[in-house]
Coordinates of C-alpha atoms in Angstrom, one line a residue:
M18 CA -0.1 -0.3 0.1
T19 CA 1.4 3.2 -0.9
E20 CA 1.5 6.1 1.8
S21 CA 0.5 9.3 0.1
H22 CA 1.9 12.9 1.7
P23 CA 0.1 15.9 1.4
T24 CA 1.3 18.4 -1.3
T25 CA 2.4 21.7 -0.4
E26 CA 1.9 24.9 -2.1
P27 CA 5.5 26.7 -2.4
Q28 CA 5.6 29.8 -0.2
R29 CA 6.1 33.5 -1.0
P30 CA 8.9 35.0 0.7
S31 CA 7.8 37.1 3.3
R32 CA 8.2 40.9 2.0
A33 CA 8.7 43.6 4.8
L34 CA 8.6 47.2 4.3
S35 CA 10.3 50.1 6.1
A36 CA 7.7 53.5 6.2
Y37 CA 9.3 56.4 6.8
L38 CA 7.1 59.1 7.9
L39 CA 8.6 62.2 8.1
G40 CA 6.5 65.5 8.2
T41 CA 7.6 68.2 6.5
L42 CA 10.9 67.7 4.5
E43 CA 13.3 69.9 2.5
F44 CA 13.6 68.6 -0.7
E45 CA 17.3 68.5 -1.0
S46 CA 16.9 66.2 2.0
L47 CA 14.4 63.9 0.3
L48 CA 16.7 63.5 -2.6
A49 CA 19.6 62.3 -0.5
F50 CA 17.9 60.0 1.6
Q51 CA 16.2 58.6 -1.6
R52 CA 19.5 57.9 -3.2
R53 CA 20.5 56.6 -0.1
L54 CA 17.8 53.9 0.1
V55 CA 18.0 53.0 -3.9
Y56 CA 21.4 52.2 -3.1
D57 CA 20.4 49.9 -0.1
I58 CA 17.5 48.0 -2.1
S59 CA 19.5 47.6 -5.3
G60 CA 22.3 45.3 -3.3
D61 CA 19.2 43.4 -1.2
R62 CA 16.4 43.5 -3.2
T63 CA 14.4 41.7 -0.8
T64 CA 13.8 44.9 1.2
A65 CA 11.6 47.9 0.3
A66 CA 11.0 51.2 1.5
L67 CA 8.6 54.0 1.1
I68 CA 8.8 57.8 2.5
L69 CA 5.6 60.1 3.3
C70 CA 5.9 63.6 3.5
D71 CA 5.4 67.1 2.7
H72 CA 7.7 69.7 1.1
P73 CA 8.0 73.6 1.6
A74 CA 6.6 75.3 -1.2
G75 CA 8.6 74.6 -4.5
I76 CA 8.8 73.5 -8.1
S77 CA 9.9 70.6 -9.7
I78 CA 9.9 69.7 -13.5
G79 CA 10.4 66.0 -14.8
R80 CA 11.1 65.0 -18.6
E81 CA 7.8 65.7 -19.5
G82 CA 7.3 69.2 -17.8
S83 CA 8.4 72.9 -19.1
R84 CA 9.6 76.2 -17.8
S85 CA 6.7 77.8 -19.8
H86 CA 4.2 75.4 -17.2
V87 CA 5.2 78.1 -14.8
R88 CA 3.6 81.3 -15.1
P89 CA 5.6 83.6 -12.7
S90 CA 9.1 85.4 -13.7
P91 CA 11.9 83.9 -11.8
E92 CA 12.1 87.3 -9.6
V93 CA 8.8 86.7 -8.5
L94 CA 9.6 83.0 -7.6
N95 CA 12.7 84.4 -5.8
A96 CA 10.8 86.8 -3.7
R97 CA 8.1 83.7 -2.8
G98 CA 11.0 81.3 -1.9
W99 CA 9.8 79.1 -4.1
P100 CA 12.8 77.0 -5.9
V101 CA 12.6 75.2 -9.4
R102 CA 14.5 72.0 -9.8
W103 CA 14.4 69.7 -12.9
L104 CA 14.3 66.4 -12.1
S105 CA 15.5 63.0 -14.1
R106 CA 12.0 61.4 -13.4
G107 CA 8.6 60.7 -15.4
G108 CA 5.9 63.1 -15.3
G109 CA 5.5 67.0 -15.9
T110 CA 5.6 70.2 -13.5
M111 CA 4.3 69.7 -10.3
L112 CA 3.9 72.4 -7.5
H113 CA 4.8 71.1 -4.1
L114 CA 3.2 72.6 -1.0
P115 CA 2.2 71.9 2.5
G116 CA -1.0 70.3 2.9
Q117 CA 0.1 67.7 0.1
V118 CA 1.0 64.2 0.9
A119 CA 3.9 63.6 -1.2
C120 CA 4.8 59.2 -1.7
Y121 CA 8.2 57.8 -2.9
P122 CA 8.0 54.0 -2.7
M123 CA 11.3 52.4 -3.4
F124 CA 10.6 48.5 -4.2
A125 CA 12.7 46.3 -6.3
L126 CA 10.2 45.6 -9.6
D127 CA 11.9 42.5 -10.3
A128 CA 11.1 41.1 -6.9
H129 CA 7.2 41.8 -7.1
G130 CA 7.3 40.5 -10.9
L131 CA 6.6 44.1 -12.2
T132 CA 7.4 45.7 -14.9
P133 CA 7.6 49.8 -15.1
G134 CA 4.1 49.8 -16.5
A135 CA 2.5 47.7 -14.5
Y136 CA 4.1 49.5 -11.3
M137 CA 2.7 52.6 -12.7
E138 CA -0.6 51.1 -13.3
Q139 CA -0.6 49.5 -9.6
L140 CA 0.4 53.2 -8.3
Q141 CA -2.9 54.9 -9.9
G142 CA -4.9 52.3 -8.6
V143 CA -3.5 52.8 -4.9
A144 CA -4.3 56.6 -5.9
V145 CA -8.2 55.7 -7.3
D146 CA -8.5 53.5 -4.0
L147 CA -7.5 56.4 -1.8
L148 CA -10.2 58.8 -3.4
R149 CA -12.7 56.0 -3.5
E150 CA -12.7 55.6 0.8
Y151 CA -12.7 59.7 0.7
G152 CA -16.1 59.1 -1.3
V153 CA -14.5 60.5 -4.5
T154 CA -14.3 59.0 -8.2
G155 CA -11.0 58.9 -9.6
E156 CA -10.6 58.8 -13.0
P157 CA -6.5 57.9 -14.0
D158 CA -5.1 59.7 -16.7
P159 CA -3.9 57.3 -19.4
E160 CA -1.7 59.8 -21.0
R161 CA -0.1 62.1 -18.6
P162 CA -0.1 59.6 -15.7
G163 CA -2.0 60.7 -12.8
V164 CA -5.7 60.9 -11.3
R165 CA -8.7 63.2 -12.3
V166 CA -11.9 64.1 -10.4
N167 CA -14.2 66.1 -12.5
G168 CA -11.4 66.8 -15.0
R169 CA -9.1 68.4 -12.8
R170 CA -5.8 66.6 -11.6
V171 CA -5.8 65.9 -7.8
V172 CA -2.8 63.3 -7.8
H173 CA 0.4 63.5 -9.8
L174 CA 2.3 61.0 -10.7
G175 CA 6.1 61.0 -11.4
V176 CA 8.4 57.7 -11.4
A177 CA 12.0 57.1 -12.2
I178 CA 13.6 53.3 -12.5
R179 CA 17.3 53.1 -10.8
D180 CA 18.7 49.7 -11.4
N181 CA 15.3 48.4 -11.6
V182 CA 14.5 50.0 -8.1
S183 CA 11.6 52.5 -8.1
C184 CA 12.0 56.3 -6.9
F185 CA 9.8 59.5 -6.5
G186 CA 6.1 58.3 -7.0
L187 CA 2.9 60.1 -6.4
V188 CA 2.0 63.5 -4.7
V189 CA -1.4 63.6 -3.3
N190 CA -3.7 67.3 -2.9
A191 CA -5.2 66.4 0.5
D192 CA -5.6 70.3 1.2
P193 CA -3.4 72.6 -0.1
D194 CA -4.0 76.1 -0.9
L195 CA -5.8 75.3 -4.6
E196 CA -5.2 79.5 -5.2
L197 CA -1.6 78.8 -5.9
F198 CA -2.2 76.3 -8.7
R199 CA -3.3 78.9 -10.9
D200 CA 0.4 80.0 -11.4
V201 CA 1.5 76.5 -12.3
R202 CA 0.5 74.6 -14.8
C203 CA 0.9 71.0 -13.2
D204 CA 1.6 68.1 -16.0
G205 CA 0.6 71.1 -18.4
D206 CA -3.1 70.8 -17.4
T207 CA -5.3 73.7 -18.4
L208 CA -7.5 73.4 -15.5
P209 CA -5.8 74.1 -12.1
M210 CA -5.6 71.3 -9.8
T211 CA -8.4 70.0 -7.3
S212 CA -7.6 68.7 -3.8
L213 CA -9.6 65.8 -1.8
A214 CA -10.8 68.2 0.8
R215 CA -12.3 70.2 -2.1
E216 CA -14.2 67.1 -3.7
S217 CA -15.0 65.4 -0.3
S218 CA -17.5 65.5 1.7
H219 CA -15.7 63.4 4.3
R220 CA -13.5 65.3 6.7
V221 CA -9.7 65.6 5.3
R222 CA -6.4 65.4 7.3
V223 CA -3.2 65.3 6.2
T224 CA -2.3 62.6 8.6
G225 CA -5.1 60.7 7.7
V226 CA -4.4 60.4 4.0
R227 CA -0.8 59.8 5.1
Q228 CA -1.6 56.6 7.0
R229 CA -4.3 55.5 5.0
L230 CA -1.9 55.9 1.8
L231 CA 0.7 53.8 3.5
E232 CA -2.1 51.1 4.6
L233 CA -3.3 50.8 0.8
I234 CA 0.5 50.2 -0.8
A235 CA 1.3 47.8 1.7
E236 CA -2.2 45.8 0.9
R237 CA -1.3 46.3 -2.9
F238 CA 2.2 45.6 -3.1
G239 CA 1.9 42.5 -1.0
F240 CA 3.8 43.5 2.0
D241 CA 3.2 41.1 5.0
R242 CA 4.9 43.3 8.0
T243 CA 5.4 47.2 8.2
S244 CA 8.0 48.9 9.9
V245 CA 7.3 52.6 10.7
F246 CA 9.8 55.3 11.4
H247 CA 9.7 59.0 12.0
T248 CA 13.4 59.7 12.0
H249 CA 14.8 62.6 9.9
P250 CA 17.0 61.5 7.5
G251 CA 19.3 64.2 8.4
A252 CA 19.9 62.6 11.3
L253 CA 21.0 59.4 9.7
H254 CA 24.6 59.7 9.0
Q255 CA 25.6 56.3 8.2
R256 CA 24.4 53.6 5.9
T257 CA 20.5 53.0 6.2
R258 CA 19.6 49.5 7.9
H259 CA 16.0 49.3 7.4
A260 CA 16.3 45.9 6.6
A261 CA 17.8 44.8 9.8
A262 CA 14.5 45.8 11.6
H263 CA 12.8 43.3 10.0
R264 CA 15.1 40.5 10.6
P265 CA 14.4 38.1 13.6

């Protein structure tokens, strides 16, 4: 009589996410910290990191952007204290302001079985899910990645891939000063951006949007564990050891 043995499904490796909730972060600090994390993850592709923050007022311009999308003169921008940065990322022109949630995932795409295009679709899906939780119907923009509500952009997407590791990401207008968007044609749009606070009948708080965005990303990308850190990157003088927090 032949003894039978139960078959077992192959186990997917455990996935852990290090999430850095950093509040207001200077853009240069973001760039330096992001480079450090991408370097770490490119060397250990089982790890992943996410930065959630907002930035002081300023403008970033990606590969599809143009200085012509910024209406104020350099003198006016300087008087306002709005620096203009040209970035090696996808997407167009973006006005960064307090009241937004900037979300920068650093994931090894091959570890998730994702192409860059599929990754962008997943990010847009996260944004649509976030809006839905606030009772808002978001429409992904197939031509210029982002999400619109009633024709106005509410989420900007601009991604770069380094050594098949994602960086930069998306910016959600939670509750910024919308009047300021009349001076910047974000992603080349003729209509100014809108916000979650304007479109939703729910109470919108930046901290709540940030937390829910973290949860939705962890769910969609299949992370089993999330470790949350509040350390400012300026205090991290040594190589980031975000993976060590997840190892028994």
